[in-house]
Protein backbone atom coordinates (compact mmCIF):
# COMPACT_ATOMS: atom_id res chain seq x y z
CA UNK A 1 0.00 0.00 0.00
CA UNK A 2 1.21 3.53 -0.75
CA UNK A 3 2.81 5.26 2.18
CA UNK A 4 1.05 8.44 3.23
CA UNK A 5 3.35 11.31 4.08
CA UNK A 6 2.70 11.64 7.80
CA UNK A 7 4.49 15.00 7.78
CA UNK A 8 1.25 16.33 6.29
CA UNK A 9 -0.24 16.01 9.76
CA UNK A 10 0.63 16.75 13.35
CA UNK A 11 0.52 14.71 16.54
CA UNK A 12 -0.84 16.49 19.60
CA UNK A 13 -2.90 15.93 22.72
CA UNK A 14 -6.63 16.14 22.18
CA UNK A 15 -8.78 18.31 24.40
CA UNK A 16 -11.89 16.71 25.93
CA UNK A 17 -13.96 18.95 23.65
CA UNK A 18 -12.32 17.21 20.67
CA UNK A 19 -13.08 13.65 21.76
CA UNK A 20 -15.83 13.44 19.14
CA UNK A 21 -13.03 13.52 16.55
CA UNK A 22 -11.42 10.55 18.25
CA UNK A 23 -14.80 8.76 18.28
CA UNK A 24 -15.21 9.45 14.54
CA UNK A 25 -11.70 8.09 13.92
CA UNK A 26 -12.55 4.87 15.79
CA UNK A 27 -15.78 4.58 13.81
CA UNK A 28 -13.81 4.87 10.55
CA UNK A 29 -11.63 1.86 11.45
CA UNK A 30 -12.56 -1.19 9.43
CA UNK A 31 -13.68 -4.39 11.14
CA UNK A 32 -10.20 -5.95 11.18
CA UNK A 33 -8.46 -2.89 12.62
CA UNK A 34 -11.22 -2.54 15.24
CA UNK A 35 -10.63 -6.16 16.24
CA UNK A 36 -6.88 -5.54 16.55
CA UNK A 37 -7.46 -2.32 18.51
CA UNK A 38 -10.00 -3.67 21.02
CA UNK A 39 -9.00 -7.33 20.97
CA UNK A 40 -12.52 -8.32 19.96
CA UNK A 41 -15.20 -7.58 17.38
CA UNK A 42 -16.33 -4.01 17.99
CA UNK A 43 -19.47 -2.67 16.32
CA UNK A 44 -20.54 0.96 16.10
CA UNK A 45 -22.65 0.67 19.28
CA UNK A 46 -19.65 -0.50 21.27
CA UNK A 47 -17.50 2.39 19.99
CA UNK A 48 -20.22 4.96 20.71
CA UNK A 49 -20.52 3.67 24.29
CA UNK A 50 -16.75 3.58 24.66
CA UNK A 51 -16.47 7.19 23.45
CA UNK A 52 -19.14 8.32 25.94
CA UNK A 53 -17.05 6.99 28.83
CA UNK A 54 -13.75 8.44 27.61
CA UNK A 55 -13.85 11.64 29.62
CA UNK A 56 -14.25 9.62 32.86
CA UNK A 57 -11.30 7.34 32.15
CA UNK A 58 -8.66 9.97 32.96
CA UNK A 59 -6.82 9.02 29.80
CA UNK A 60 -4.40 11.20 27.93
CA UNK A 61 -5.39 11.00 24.27
CA UNK A 62 -3.00 11.88 21.48
CA UNK A 63 -4.29 12.36 17.96
CA UNK A 64 -2.48 12.47 14.67
CA UNK A 65 -4.45 15.09 12.78
CA UNK A 66 -4.47 15.45 9.03
CA UNK A 67 -6.72 18.05 7.39
CA UNK A 68 -8.61 18.60 10.63
CA UNK A 69 -9.47 14.89 11.12
CA UNK A 70 -7.94 12.46 13.61
CA UNK A 71 -6.39 9.70 11.49
CA UNK A 72 -4.35 8.03 14.21
CA UNK A 73 -4.65 8.03 17.99
CA UNK A 74 -3.10 6.75 21.20
CA UNK A 75 -4.61 6.50 24.65
CA UNK A 76 -2.58 6.38 27.84
CA UNK A 77 -4.81 5.28 30.68
CA UNK A 78 -3.65 5.08 34.30
CA UNK A 79 -4.23 1.72 35.95
CA UNK A 80 -5.71 2.51 39.33
CA UNK A 81 -6.85 5.81 40.69
CA UNK A 82 -3.61 7.75 40.42
CA UNK A 83 -1.83 9.14 37.40
CA UNK A 84 1.46 7.81 38.79
CA UNK A 85 2.32 4.12 38.89
CA UNK A 86 1.32 1.97 35.93
CA UNK A 87 -0.70 2.65 32.83
CA UNK A 88 -1.92 0.95 29.70
CA UNK A 89 -1.74 2.25 26.17
CA UNK A 90 -3.70 1.52 23.01
CA UNK A 91 -3.16 2.66 19.46
CA UNK A 92 -5.04 2.98 16.19
CA UNK A 93 -4.21 4.29 12.75
CA UNK A 94 -6.70 4.22 9.88
CA UNK A 95 -5.75 1.73 7.19
CA UNK A 96 -4.97 4.28 4.45
CA UNK A 97 -2.56 6.03 6.82
CA UNK A 98 -0.72 2.99 8.18
CA UNK A 99 2.94 2.19 7.53
CA UNK A 100 3.90 5.86 7.43
CA UNK A 101 5.46 6.09 10.90
CA UNK A 102 2.36 7.47 12.67
CA UNK A 103 2.05 4.56 15.12
CA UNK A 104 5.73 4.89 16.04
CA UNK A 105 5.34 8.62 16.58
CA UNK A 106 2.29 8.07 18.79
CA UNK A 107 4.10 5.50 20.94
CA UNK A 108 7.00 7.95 21.33
CA UNK A 109 4.60 10.58 22.68
CA UNK A 110 2.95 8.11 25.00
CA UNK A 111 6.28 6.94 26.42
CA UNK A 112 7.36 10.52 27.02
CA UNK A 113 4.02 11.44 28.64
CA UNK A 114 4.42 8.41 30.92
CA UNK A 115 8.00 9.39 31.71
CA UNK A 116 6.93 12.91 32.68
CA UNK A 117 4.28 11.52 35.05
CA UNK A 118 6.56 9.07 36.83
CA UNK A 119 4.68 6.13 35.32
CA UNK A 120 7.00 3.20 35.83
CA UNK A 121 5.39 0.79 33.37
CA UNK A 122 3.26 1.11 30.27
CA UNK A 123 1.41 -2.04 29.23
CA UNK A 124 0.24 -2.67 25.68
CA UNK A 125 -2.09 -5.60 25.12
CA UNK A 126 -2.24 -6.91 21.62
CA UNK A 127 -3.25 -10.06 19.83
CA UNK A 128 -0.41 -12.53 19.24
CA UNK A 129 -0.85 -12.13 15.48
CA UNK A 130 -0.33 -8.35 15.69
CA UNK A 131 3.29 -8.34 14.50
CA UNK A 132 3.13 -4.71 13.49
CA UNK A 133 2.32 -3.47 17.00
CA UNK A 134 4.97 -5.76 18.42
CA UNK A 135 7.54 -4.38 15.95
CA UNK A 136 6.77 -0.84 17.10
CA UNK A 137 6.91 -1.79 20.78
CA UNK A 138 10.35 -3.32 20.26
CA UNK A 139 11.64 0.02 18.97
CA UNK A 140 11.04 1.30 22.52
CA UNK A 141 12.78 -1.69 24.15
CA UNK A 142 9.49 -3.24 25.22
CA UNK A 143 9.59 -6.63 26.87
CA UNK A 144 7.00 -8.81 25.10
CA UNK A 145 5.30 -11.54 27.11
CA UNK A 146 2.80 -14.09 25.85
CA UNK A 147 -0.29 -14.36 28.02
CA UNK A 148 -3.11 -16.72 27.05
CA UNK A 149 -2.88 -16.03 23.33
CA UNK A 150 -2.28 -12.30 23.74
CA UNK A 151 0.99 -10.45 23.87
CA UNK A 152 1.61 -7.95 26.61
CA UNK A 153 4.30 -5.39 25.81
CA UNK A 154 5.88 -3.70 28.82
CA UNK A 155 7.81 -0.45 28.43
CA UNK A 156 9.65 1.04 31.39
CA UNK A 157 10.04 4.77 30.66
CA UNK A 158 13.17 6.52 31.91
CA UNK A 159 12.85 9.03 34.74
CA UNK A 160 11.56 12.48 33.86
CA UNK A 161 14.21 14.95 32.82
CA UNK A 162 13.93 18.73 32.55
CA UNK A 163 14.31 18.37 28.76
CA UNK A 164 11.49 15.81 28.42
CA UNK A 165 9.25 18.03 30.58
CA UNK A 166 10.17 21.08 28.51
CA UNK A 167 9.49 19.26 25.21
CA UNK A 168 6.03 18.19 26.34
CA UNK A 169 5.21 21.71 27.60
CA UNK A 170 6.30 23.32 24.33
CA UNK A 171 4.36 20.78 22.27
CA UNK A 172 1.27 21.35 24.42
CA UNK A 173 1.48 25.07 23.72
CA UNK A 174 1.78 24.43 20.00
CA UNK A 175 -1.03 21.89 20.27
CA UNK A 176 -3.28 24.53 21.85
CA UNK A 177 -2.63 26.91 18.97
CA UNK A 178 -3.33 24.13 16.45
CA UNK A 179 -6.56 23.21 18.25
CA UNK A 180 -7.68 26.85 18.06
CA UNK A 181 -6.87 26.96 14.34
CA UNK A 182 -8.81 23.72 13.79
CA UNK A 183 -11.76 25.20 15.67
CA UNK A 184 -11.58 28.40 13.63
CA UNK A 185 -11.50 26.37 10.42
CA UNK A 186 -14.62 24.50 11.56
CA UNK A 187 -16.56 27.57 12.64
CA UNK A 188 -15.66 30.07 9.92
CA UNK A 189 -17.19 28.29 6.90
CA UNK A 190 -20.42 28.04 8.86
CA UNK A 191 -20.45 31.79 9.66
C1 LIG B 1 -0.52 -1.05 14.98
C2 LIG B 1 -0.70 0.32 14.31
C3 LIG B 1 -1.13 1.34 15.38
C4 LIG B 1 0.63 0.74 13.69
O1 LIG B 1 0.51 2.01 13.12
P1 LIG B 1 1.41 2.42 11.85
O2 LIG B 1 1.27 3.88 11.69
O3 LIG B 1 1.04 1.58 10.71
O4 LIG B 1 2.87 2.03 12.35
P2 LIG B 1 4.29 2.55 11.82
O5 LIG B 1 4.18 2.95 10.39
O6 LIG B 1 4.82 3.57 12.77
O7 LIG B 1 5.21 1.28 12.02
C5 LIG B 1 4.89 0.05 11.51
C6 LIG B 1 6.11 -0.83 11.66
O8 LIG B 1 5.70 -2.19 11.64
C7 LIG B 1 6.47 -2.87 10.66
N1 LIG B 1 5.65 -3.92 10.12
C8 LIG B 1 4.63 -3.82 9.25
N2 LIG B 1 4.09 -5.04 9.02
C9 LIG B 1 4.79 -5.92 9.78
C10 LIG B 1 4.72 -7.31 9.99
N3 LIG B 1 3.79 -8.06 9.38
N4 LIG B 1 5.59 -7.90 10.85
C11 LIG B 1 6.53 -7.15 11.49
N5 LIG B 1 6.65 -5.81 11.34
C12 LIG B 1 5.78 -5.20 10.49
C13 LIG B 1 6.82 -1.82 9.63
O9 LIG B 1 7.94 -2.19 8.88
C14 LIG B 1 7.09 -0.61 10.51
O10 LIG B 1 8.37 -0.64 11.07
P3 LIG B 1 9.55 0.33 10.46
O11 LIG B 1 9.10 1.72 10.73
O12 LIG B 1 10.75 -0.06 11.25
O13 LIG B 1 9.62 0.01 9.01
C15 LIG B 1 -1.76 0.25 13.17
O14 LIG B 1 -1.36 -0.74 12.27
C16 LIG B 1 -3.16 -0.05 13.65
O15 LIG B 1 -3.92 0.86 13.97
N6 LIG B 1 -3.55 -1.32 13.72
C17 LIG B 1 -4.88 -1.69 14.17
C18 LIG B 1 -5.06 -1.45 15.67
C19 LIG B 1 -3.96 -2.11 16.46
O16 LIG B 1 -3.42 -3.13 16.09
N7 LIG B 1 -3.64 -1.50 17.62
C20 LIG B 1 -2.62 -2.05 18.48
C21 LIG B 1 -3.21 -2.77 19.65
S1 LIG B 1 -3.69 -1.64 20.90
PDB file of N, CA and C and ligand atoms in Angstrom, residues 3 6 25 29-30 32-39 71-73 89-95 97-107 124-127 129-136 138-139, ligand 1:
ATOM      1  N   UNK A   3       2.571   4.613   0.900  1.00  0.00           N
ATOM      2  CA  UNK A   3       2.811   5.257   2.185  1.00  0.00           C
ATOM      3  C   UNK A   3       2.299   6.691   2.150  1.00  0.00           C
ATOM      4  N   UNK A   6       3.301  11.251   6.521  1.00  0.00           N
ATOM      5  CA  UNK A   6       2.704  11.636   7.801  1.00  0.00           C
ATOM      6  C   UNK A   6       3.123  13.030   8.211  1.00  0.00           C
ATOM      7  N   UNK A  25     -12.847   8.867  14.418  1.00  0.00           N
ATOM      8  CA  UNK A  25     -11.696   8.086  13.924  1.00  0.00           C
ATOM      9  C   UNK A  25     -11.917   6.596  14.212  1.00  0.00           C
ATOM     10  N   UNK A  29     -12.461   3.064  11.548  1.00  0.00           N
ATOM     11  CA  UNK A  29     -11.627   1.863  11.446  1.00  0.00           C
ATOM     12  C   UNK A  29     -12.455   0.741  10.837  1.00  0.00           C
ATOM     13  N   UNK A  30     -11.819  -0.052   9.988  1.00  0.00           N
ATOM     14  CA  UNK A  30     -12.557  -1.186   9.425  1.00  0.00           C
ATOM     15  C   UNK A  30     -12.635  -2.305  10.479  1.00  0.00           C
ATOM     16  N   UNK A  32     -11.432  -5.281  10.777  1.00  0.00           N
ATOM     17  CA  UNK A  32     -10.197  -5.947  11.176  1.00  0.00           C
ATOM     18  C   UNK A  32      -9.361  -5.060  12.109  1.00  0.00           C
ATOM     19  N   UNK A  33      -9.251  -3.783  11.774  1.00  0.00           N
ATOM     20  CA  UNK A  33      -8.463  -2.886  12.622  1.00  0.00           C
ATOM     21  C   UNK A  33      -9.161  -2.627  13.963  1.00  0.00           C
ATOM     22  N   UNK A  34     -10.485  -2.641  13.969  1.00  0.00           N
ATOM     23  CA  UNK A  34     -11.219  -2.538  15.243  1.00  0.00           C
ATOM     24  C   UNK A  34     -10.910  -3.759  16.115  1.00  0.00           C
ATOM     25  N   UNK A  35     -10.895  -4.929  15.480  1.00  0.00           N
ATOM     26  CA  UNK A  35     -10.629  -6.165  16.240  1.00  0.00           C
ATOM     27  C   UNK A  35      -9.219  -6.116  16.847  1.00  0.00           C
ATOM     28  N   UNK A  36      -8.260  -5.626  16.045  1.00  0.00           N
ATOM     29  CA  UNK A  36      -6.883  -5.541  16.550  1.00  0.00           C
ATOM     30  C   UNK A  36      -6.782  -4.487  17.654  1.00  0.00           C
ATOM     31  N   UNK A  37      -7.529  -3.412  17.517  1.00  0.00           N
ATOM     32  CA  UNK A  37      -7.458  -2.318  18.506  1.00  0.00           C
ATOM     33  C   UNK A  37      -8.085  -2.733  19.849  1.00  0.00           C
ATOM     34  N   UNK A  38      -9.287  -3.365  19.773  1.00  0.00           N
ATOM     35  CA  UNK A  38     -10.004  -3.668  21.017  1.00  0.00           C
ATOM     36  C   UNK A  38      -9.846  -5.124  21.453  1.00  0.00           C
ATOM     37  N   UNK A  39      -9.193  -5.933  20.612  1.00  0.00           N
ATOM     38  CA  UNK A  39      -8.998  -7.334  20.969  1.00  0.00           C
ATOM     39  C   UNK A  39     -10.268  -8.153  20.845  1.00  0.00           C
ATOM     40  N   UNK A  71      -6.604  10.900  12.314  1.00  0.00           N
ATOM     41  CA  UNK A  71      -6.390   9.702  11.486  1.00  0.00           C
ATOM     42  C   UNK A  71      -5.645   8.612  12.239  1.00  0.00           C
ATOM     43  N   UNK A  72      -5.016   9.002  13.349  1.00  0.00           N
ATOM     44  CA  UNK A  72      -4.349   8.028  14.206  1.00  0.00           C
ATOM     45  C   UNK A  72      -4.473   8.512  15.639  1.00  0.00           C
ATOM     46  N   UNK A  73      -4.471   7.591  16.609  1.00  0.00           N
ATOM     47  CA  UNK A  73      -4.651   8.027  17.995  1.00  0.00           C
ATOM     48  C   UNK A  73      -3.991   7.053  18.959  1.00  0.00           C
ATOM     49  N   UNK A  89      -1.647   1.411  27.369  1.00  0.00           N
ATOM     50  CA  UNK A  89      -1.737   2.250  26.174  1.00  0.00           C
ATOM     51  C   UNK A  89      -2.359   1.455  25.040  1.00  0.00           C
ATOM     52  N   UNK A  90      -3.085   2.160  24.183  1.00  0.00           N
ATOM     53  CA  UNK A  90      -3.704   1.519  23.009  1.00  0.00           C
ATOM     54  C   UNK A  90      -3.589   2.467  21.815  1.00  0.00           C
ATOM     55  N   UNK A  91      -3.472   1.882  20.659  1.00  0.00           N
ATOM     56  CA  UNK A  91      -3.156   2.659  19.456  1.00  0.00           C
ATOM     57  C   UNK A  91      -4.083   2.296  18.300  1.00  0.00           C
ATOM     58  N   UNK A  92      -4.288   3.268  17.412  1.00  0.00           N
ATOM     59  CA  UNK A  92      -5.045   2.984  16.189  1.00  0.00           C
ATOM     60  C   UNK A  92      -4.637   3.982  15.105  1.00  0.00           C
ATOM     61  N   UNK A  93      -4.485   3.448  13.915  1.00  0.00           N
ATOM     62  CA  UNK A  93      -4.208   4.286  12.749  1.00  0.00           C
ATOM     63  C   UNK A  93      -5.104   3.762  11.628  1.00  0.00           C
ATOM     64  N   UNK A  94      -5.816   4.663  10.966  1.00  0.00           N
ATOM     65  CA  UNK A  94      -6.702   4.223   9.878  1.00  0.00           C
ATOM     66  C   UNK A  94      -5.878   3.582   8.761  1.00  0.00           C
ATOM     67  N   UNK A  95      -6.475   2.588   8.134  1.00  0.00           N
ATOM     68  CA  UNK A  95      -5.752   1.734   7.189  1.00  0.00           C
ATOM     69  C   UNK A  95      -4.972   2.521   6.123  1.00  0.00           C
ATOM     70  N   UNK A  97      -3.641   5.211   6.270  1.00  0.00           N
ATOM     71  CA  UNK A  97      -2.564   6.032   6.824  1.00  0.00           C
ATOM     72  C   UNK A  97      -1.511   5.185   7.550  1.00  0.00           C
ATOM     73  N   UNK A  98      -1.679   3.874   7.495  1.00  0.00           N
ATOM     74  CA  UNK A  98      -0.724   2.993   8.183  1.00  0.00           C
ATOM     75  C   UNK A  98       0.596   2.914   7.426  1.00  0.00           C
ATOM     76  N   UNK A  99       1.599   2.403   8.107  1.00  0.00           N
ATOM     77  CA  UNK A  99       2.940   2.195   7.534  1.00  0.00           C
ATOM     78  C   UNK A  99       3.604   3.489   7.091  1.00  0.00           C
ATOM     79  N   UNK A 100       3.268   4.571   7.748  1.00  0.00           N
ATOM     80  CA  UNK A 100       3.898   5.858   7.426  1.00  0.00           C
ATOM     81  C   UNK A 100       4.581   6.447   8.664  1.00  0.00           C
ATOM     82  N   UNK A 101       4.742   5.618   9.696  1.00  0.00           N
ATOM     83  CA  UNK A 101       5.457   6.090  10.896  1.00  0.00           C
ATOM     84  C   UNK A 101       4.567   6.731  11.952  1.00  0.00           C
ATOM     85  N   UNK A 102       3.241   6.779  11.714  1.00  0.00           N
ATOM     86  CA  UNK A 102       2.358   7.470  12.671  1.00  0.00           C
ATOM     87  C   UNK A 102       2.273   6.696  13.997  1.00  0.00           C
ATOM     88  N   UNK A 103       2.124   5.377  13.900  1.00  0.00           N
ATOM     89  CA  UNK A 103       2.055   4.560  15.125  1.00  0.00           C
ATOM     90  C   UNK A 103       3.310   4.711  15.966  1.00  0.00           C
ATOM     91  N   UNK A 104       4.451   4.738  15.312  1.00  0.00           N
ATOM     92  CA  UNK A 104       5.725   4.890  16.041  1.00  0.00           C
ATOM     93  C   UNK A 104       5.773   6.246  16.728  1.00  0.00           C
ATOM     94  N   UNK A 105       5.337   7.280  16.004  1.00  0.00           N
ATOM     95  CA  UNK A 105       5.342   8.624  16.582  1.00  0.00           C
ATOM     96  C   UNK A 105       4.411   8.694  17.802  1.00  0.00           C
ATOM     97  N   UNK A 106       3.247   8.052  17.676  1.00  0.00           N
ATOM     98  CA  UNK A 106       2.291   8.067  18.793  1.00  0.00           C
ATOM     99  C   UNK A 106       2.869   7.347  20.014  1.00  0.00           C
ATOM    100  N   UNK A 107       3.525   6.218  19.783  1.00  0.00           N
ATOM    101  CA  UNK A 107       4.096   5.504  20.939  1.00  0.00           C
ATOM    102  C   UNK A 107       5.199   6.347  21.591  1.00  0.00           C
ATOM    103  N   UNK A 124       0.969  -2.682  26.940  1.00  0.00           N
ATOM    104  CA  UNK A 124       0.237  -2.669  25.675  1.00  0.00           C
ATOM    105  C   UNK A 124      -0.255  -4.078  25.410  1.00  0.00           C
ATOM    106  N   UNK A 125      -1.542  -4.268  25.404  1.00  0.00           N
ATOM    107  CA  UNK A 125      -2.093  -5.597  25.116  1.00  0.00           C
ATOM    108  C   UNK A 125      -2.372  -5.695  23.630  1.00  0.00           C
ATOM    109  N   UNK A 126      -1.848  -6.735  23.014  1.00  0.00           N
ATOM    110  CA  UNK A 126      -2.241  -6.914  21.621  1.00  0.00           C
ATOM    111  C   UNK A 126      -2.355  -8.391  21.299  1.00  0.00           C
ATOM    112  N   UNK A 127      -3.085  -8.678  20.239  1.00  0.00           N
ATOM    113  CA  UNK A 127      -3.255 -10.062  19.835  1.00  0.00           C
ATOM    114  C   UNK A 127      -1.902 -10.606  19.373  1.00  0.00           C
ATOM    115  N   UNK A 129      -1.095 -12.265  16.919  1.00  0.00           N
ATOM    116  CA  UNK A 129      -0.849 -12.134  15.475  1.00  0.00           C
ATOM    117  C   UNK A 129      -0.441 -10.704  15.081  1.00  0.00           C
ATOM    118  N   UNK A 130      -0.539  -9.774  16.007  1.00  0.00           N
ATOM    119  CA  UNK A 130      -0.332  -8.353  15.692  1.00  0.00           C
ATOM    120  C   UNK A 130       1.165  -8.012  15.663  1.00  0.00           C
ATOM    121  N   UNK A 131       1.835  -8.513  14.613  1.00  0.00           N
ATOM    122  CA  UNK A 131       3.293  -8.340  14.500  1.00  0.00           C
ATOM    123  C   UNK A 131       3.679  -6.876  14.358  1.00  0.00           C
ATOM    124  N   UNK A 132       2.813  -6.116  13.724  1.00  0.00           N
ATOM    125  CA  UNK A 132       3.130  -4.708  13.492  1.00  0.00           C
ATOM    126  C   UNK A 132       3.264  -3.954  14.822  1.00  0.00           C
ATOM    127  N   UNK A 133       2.274  -4.151  15.700  1.00  0.00           N
ATOM    128  CA  UNK A 133       2.324  -3.467  16.996  1.00  0.00           C
ATOM    129  C   UNK A 133       3.533  -3.941  17.800  1.00  0.00           C
ATOM    130  N   UNK A 134       3.813  -5.227  17.684  1.00  0.00           N
ATOM    131  CA  UNK A 134       4.968  -5.758  18.420  1.00  0.00           C
ATOM    132  C   UNK A 134       6.273  -5.166  17.880  1.00  0.00           C
ATOM    133  N   UNK A 135       6.321  -4.968  16.541  1.00  0.00           N
ATOM    134  CA  UNK A 135       7.541  -4.384  15.947  1.00  0.00           C
ATOM    135  C   UNK A 135       7.745  -2.961  16.467  1.00  0.00           C
ATOM    136  N   UNK A 136       6.656  -2.219  16.598  1.00  0.00           N
ATOM    137  CA  UNK A 136       6.766  -0.840  17.096  1.00  0.00           C
ATOM    138  C   UNK A 136       7.197  -0.844  18.562  1.00  0.00           C
ATOM    139  N   UNK A 138       8.928  -2.948  20.121  1.00  0.00           N
ATOM    140  CA  UNK A 138      10.353  -3.324  20.261  1.00  0.00           C
ATOM    141  C   UNK A 138      11.270  -2.126  20.033  1.00  0.00           C
ATOM    142  N   UNK A 139      10.810  -1.173  19.206  1.00  0.00           N
ATOM    143  CA  UNK A 139      11.641   0.020  18.971  1.00  0.00           C
ATOM    144  C   UNK A 139      11.858   0.794  20.268  1.00  0.00           C
TER     145      UNK A 139
HETATM  146  C1  LIG B   1      -0.525  -1.045  14.983  1.00  0.00           C
HETATM  147  C2  LIG B   1      -0.700   0.320  14.315  1.00  0.00           C
HETATM  148  C3  LIG B   1      -1.129   1.335  15.375  1.00  0.00           C
HETATM  149  C4  LIG B   1       0.625   0.738  13.689  1.00  0.00           C
HETATM  150  O1  LIG B   1       0.509   2.010  13.124  1.00  0.00           O
HETATM  151  P1  LIG B   1       1.405   2.415  11.854  1.00  0.00           P
HETATM  152  O2  LIG B   1       1.268   3.881  11.688  1.00  0.00           O
HETATM  153  O3  LIG B   1       1.036   1.583  10.710  1.00  0.00           O
HETATM  154  O4  LIG B   1       2.875   2.033  12.351  1.00  0.00           O
HETATM  155  P2  LIG B   1       4.290   2.552  11.820  1.00  0.00           P
HETATM  156  O5  LIG B   1       4.182   2.951  10.390  1.00  0.00           O
HETATM  157  O6  LIG B   1       4.818   3.572  12.765  1.00  0.00           O
HETATM  158  O7  LIG B   1       5.209   1.278  12.021  1.00  0.00           O
HETATM  159  C5  LIG B   1       4.890   0.046  11.509  1.00  0.00           C
HETATM  160  C6  LIG B   1       6.115  -0.831  11.661  1.00  0.00           C
HETATM  161  O8  LIG B   1       5.698  -2.189  11.635  1.00  0.00           O
HETATM  162  C7  LIG B   1       6.473  -2.867  10.656  1.00  0.00           C
HETATM  163  N1  LIG B   1       5.648  -3.920  10.122  1.00  0.00           N
HETATM  164  C8  LIG B   1       4.632  -3.825   9.247  1.00  0.00           C
HETATM  165  N2  LIG B   1       4.090  -5.035   9.024  1.00  0.00           N
HETATM  166  C9  LIG B   1       4.785  -5.923   9.782  1.00  0.00           C
HETATM  167  C10 LIG B   1       4.717  -7.314   9.991  1.00  0.00           C
HETATM  168  N3  LIG B   1       3.792  -8.063   9.376  1.00  0.00           N
HETATM  169  N4  LIG B   1       5.593  -7.901  10.846  1.00  0.00           N
HETATM  170  C11 LIG B   1       6.526  -7.152  11.486  1.00  0.00           C
HETATM  171  N5  LIG B   1       6.646  -5.811  11.338  1.00  0.00           N
HETATM  172  C12 LIG B   1       5.781  -5.203  10.494  1.00  0.00           C
HETATM  173  C13 LIG B   1       6.818  -1.823   9.633  1.00  0.00           C
HETATM  174  O9  LIG B   1       7.938  -2.187   8.884  1.00  0.00           O
HETATM  175  C14 LIG B   1       7.087  -0.613  10.511  1.00  0.00           C
HETATM  176  O10 LIG B   1       8.375  -0.638  11.072  1.00  0.00           O
HETATM  177  P3  LIG B   1       9.551   0.328  10.462  1.00  0.00           P
HETATM  178  O11 LIG B   1       9.101   1.722  10.731  1.00  0.00           O
HETATM  179  O12 LIG B   1      10.746  -0.056  11.251  1.00  0.00           O
HETATM  180  O13 LIG B   1       9.623   0.007   9.011  1.00  0.00           O
HETATM  181  C15 LIG B   1      -1.760   0.250  13.168  1.00  0.00           C
HETATM  182  O14 LIG B   1      -1.363  -0.741  12.270  1.00  0.00           O
HETATM  183  C16 LIG B   1      -3.162  -0.045  13.652  1.00  0.00           C
HETATM  184  O15 LIG B   1      -3.917   0.863  13.968  1.00  0.00           O
HETATM  185  N6  LIG B   1      -3.550  -1.320  13.719  1.00  0.00           N
HETATM  186  C17 LIG B   1      -4.883  -1.689  14.169  1.00  0.00           C
HETATM  187  C18 LIG B   1      -5.063  -1.450  15.669  1.00  0.00           C
HETATM  188  C19 LIG B   1      -3.961  -2.106  16.456  1.00  0.00           C
HETATM  189  O16 LIG B   1      -3.425  -3.132  16.085  1.00  0.00           O
HETATM  190  N7  LIG B   1      -3.643  -1.500  17.617  1.00  0.00           N
HETATM  191  C20 LIG B   1      -2.618  -2.051  18.484  1.00  0.00           C
HETATM  192  C21 LIG B   1      -3.215  -2.774  19.645  1.00  0.00           C
HETATM  193  S1  LIG B   1      -3.688  -1.643  20.898  1.00  0.00           S
END
